[in-house]
Coordinates of C-alpha atoms in Angstrom, one line a residue:
M1 CA 2.8 35.0 -19.0
T2 CA 2.1 35.5 -22.7
D3 CA 3.9 38.3 -24.5
I4 CA 2.1 40.2 -27.3
R5 CA 4.4 42.7 -29.1
F6 CA 3.3 44.6 -32.2
T7 CA 6.4 46.6 -32.9
S8 CA 9.7 47.6 -31.3
L9 CA 9.8 51.3 -30.6
S10 CA 13.6 51.1 -30.4
K11 CA 13.7 51.1 -34.3
F12 CA 12.3 54.6 -34.5
D13 CA 14.7 57.6 -34.5
C14 CA 13.2 59.3 -31.5
P15 CA 14.3 59.2 -27.8
R16 CA 12.1 56.9 -25.7
L17 CA 10.4 57.8 -22.5
L18 CA 8.8 55.3 -20.1
I19 CA 6.0 56.4 -17.8
C20 CA 5.3 53.8 -15.2
A21 CA 4.2 53.4 -11.6
L22 CA 6.1 52.1 -8.6
G23 CA 3.6 50.0 -6.7
Y24 CA 3.6 47.1 -4.2
E25 CA 2.8 44.3 -6.6
D26 CA 5.7 42.2 -7.9
R27 CA 4.5 42.8 -11.5
S28 CA 4.9 46.5 -11.0
T29 CA 8.5 46.3 -12.4
F30 CA 8.0 43.3 -14.8
F31 CA 8.0 45.4 -18.0
L32 CA 11.0 47.4 -16.9
K33 CA 12.9 44.2 -16.1
S34 CA 12.0 42.8 -19.6
E35 CA 13.5 45.8 -21.5
E36 CA 17.0 47.0 -22.0
R37 CA 17.6 50.0 -19.8
E38 CA 19.6 51.7 -22.6
D39 CA 16.4 51.7 -24.7
F40 CA 15.0 54.5 -22.6
E41 CA 16.3 58.0 -22.6
A42 CA 14.2 58.8 -19.5
I43 CA 12.1 56.8 -17.0
L44 CA 9.5 58.6 -14.9
A45 CA 7.9 56.5 -12.2
F46 CA 4.8 57.6 -10.3
D47 CA 5.7 56.5 -6.7
Y48 CA 2.8 55.2 -4.6
C49 CA 5.2 55.5 -1.5
S50 CA 4.1 52.1 -0.1
T51 CA 7.2 51.4 2.0
G52 CA 7.1 48.0 3.7
L53 CA 4.1 46.8 1.7
H54 CA 4.5 43.5 -0.2
S55 CA 7.1 43.9 -3.0
Y56 CA 7.3 47.7 -2.9
D57 CA 10.7 48.0 -1.3
A58 CA 12.3 45.6 -3.9
N59 CA 10.5 47.4 -6.7
R60 CA 11.8 50.8 -5.4
D61 CA 15.4 49.4 -5.3
Y62 CA 15.1 48.1 -8.8
V63 CA 13.6 51.4 -10.2
E64 CA 16.4 53.4 -8.5
H65 CA 19.0 51.0 -9.9
C66 CA 17.6 51.8 -13.4
G67 CA 18.0 55.5 -12.8
A68 CA 14.3 56.3 -12.9
R69 CA 13.1 59.5 -11.5
R70 CA 10.5 58.6 -8.7
I71 CA 7.8 61.3 -8.3
G72 CA 4.9 61.0 -5.8
D73 CA 2.7 63.6 -7.5
L74 CA 1.2 62.7 -10.9
A75 CA 0.8 66.4 -11.9
E76 CA 4.5 66.9 -11.2
L77 CA 5.4 63.8 -13.2
L78 CA 3.5 65.0 -16.2
R79 CA 5.0 68.4 -15.9
V80 CA 8.5 66.9 -16.0
A81 CA 7.5 64.7 -19.0
G82 CA 6.2 67.9 -20.7
E83 CA 9.6 69.6 -20.3
L84 CA 11.2 66.7 -22.2
F85 CA 8.9 67.4 -25.2
V86 CA 10.3 70.9 -25.8
E87 CA 13.1 70.2 -28.3
T88 CA 12.3 66.9 -30.0
K89 CA 9.6 64.4 -30.6
W90 CA 9.5 61.3 -28.3
N91 CA 8.4 57.7 -28.4
V92 CA 6.4 57.1 -25.2
S93 CA 5.9 53.8 -23.5
V94 CA 3.2 53.8 -20.8
D95 CA 3.2 50.8 -18.4
L96 CA -0.4 50.7 -17.2
T97 CA 0.2 47.8 -14.9
S98 CA 0.1 49.6 -11.5
L99 CA -1.7 52.8 -12.5
D100 CA -5.2 53.2 -11.1
R101 CA -8.0 54.3 -13.4
R102 CA -7.8 58.0 -12.7
K103 CA -4.0 58.1 -13.2
M104 CA -4.4 56.2 -16.5
A105 CA -6.9 58.7 -17.7
E106 CA -4.7 61.7 -16.7
V107 CA -1.8 60.2 -18.6
I108 CA -3.8 59.5 -21.7
K109 CA -5.2 63.1 -21.5
F110 CA -1.7 64.4 -21.2
L111 CA -0.6 62.4 -24.3
F112 CA -3.5 63.8 -26.3
L113 CA -2.6 67.3 -25.3
N114 CA 1.0 66.8 -26.2
R115 CA 0.4 64.7 -29.4
N116 CA 2.5 67.1 -31.6
S117 CA 5.6 66.3 -29.5
I118 CA 5.0 62.5 -29.6
S119 CA 6.0 60.3 -32.5
C120 CA 4.6 57.0 -31.1
V121 CA 2.9 55.7 -28.0
D122 CA 3.1 52.1 -26.7
F123 CA 0.8 51.0 -23.9
V124 CA 1.9 48.0 -21.8
Y125 CA 0.0 45.9 -19.3
C126 CA 1.5 43.0 -17.3
P127 CA -1.3 40.8 -16.0
S128 CA -1.0 38.6 -13.0
E129 CA -2.9 35.5 -11.8
Y130 CA -5.9 36.8 -9.8
S131 CA -5.9 36.2 -6.0
E132 CA -8.6 37.2 -3.7
P133 CA -7.5 40.3 -1.6
R134 CA -7.1 39.8 2.1
F135 CA -8.8 43.1 2.8
K136 CA -12.3 44.4 1.9
L137 CA -12.4 46.5 -1.3
E138 CA -14.7 49.5 -1.5
S139 CA -17.8 49.2 -3.6
V140 CA -18.0 51.2 -6.8
S141 CA -20.9 53.6 -6.2
S142 CA -20.5 56.1 -9.1
F143 CA -20.4 55.6 -12.8
G144 CA -19.4 57.7 -15.7
P145 CA -16.3 59.0 -17.4
V146 CA -13.3 59.1 -15.1
L147 CA -12.4 62.6 -16.2
P148 CA -14.7 65.3 -17.9
A149 CA -12.4 65.2 -20.9
F150 CA -13.6 61.7 -21.7
A151 CA -17.3 62.5 -21.6
G152 CA -18.8 61.3 -24.9
D153 CA -21.0 63.4 -27.1
I154 CA -24.2 61.7 -28.2
A155 CA -25.5 63.4 -31.3

């Protein structure tokens, strides 16, 4: 896997928050494993609650070992993140690897709404070699912005 790094957020003088997802793919914890745990003041992991599915259990154990707070409701996770922003500015790392499209959009919208409390945002994605799923995927039958907040204005 190729690493592309533009800057190290640890050089900034703000606490660092990681928002990530706890999923069933092995790569779900790749970024967390590649970073020093001490670099993060807080880790909030959206929990897909996929017990027994592929690498989920090992990922859950690792996330717990890192002291992350696992939260199964994205609105609650974002509420908790917002509480951190009350007293100081934060550097925020968002691991998009296991977030679905709607959750990514909600996180990005949250970051925009709280931009005055954020010093820097770092988006991370850990790709994997493609393998054909063993189950049938649903067809995409609707198109447009994932959230109304992302609807463009044509003028």
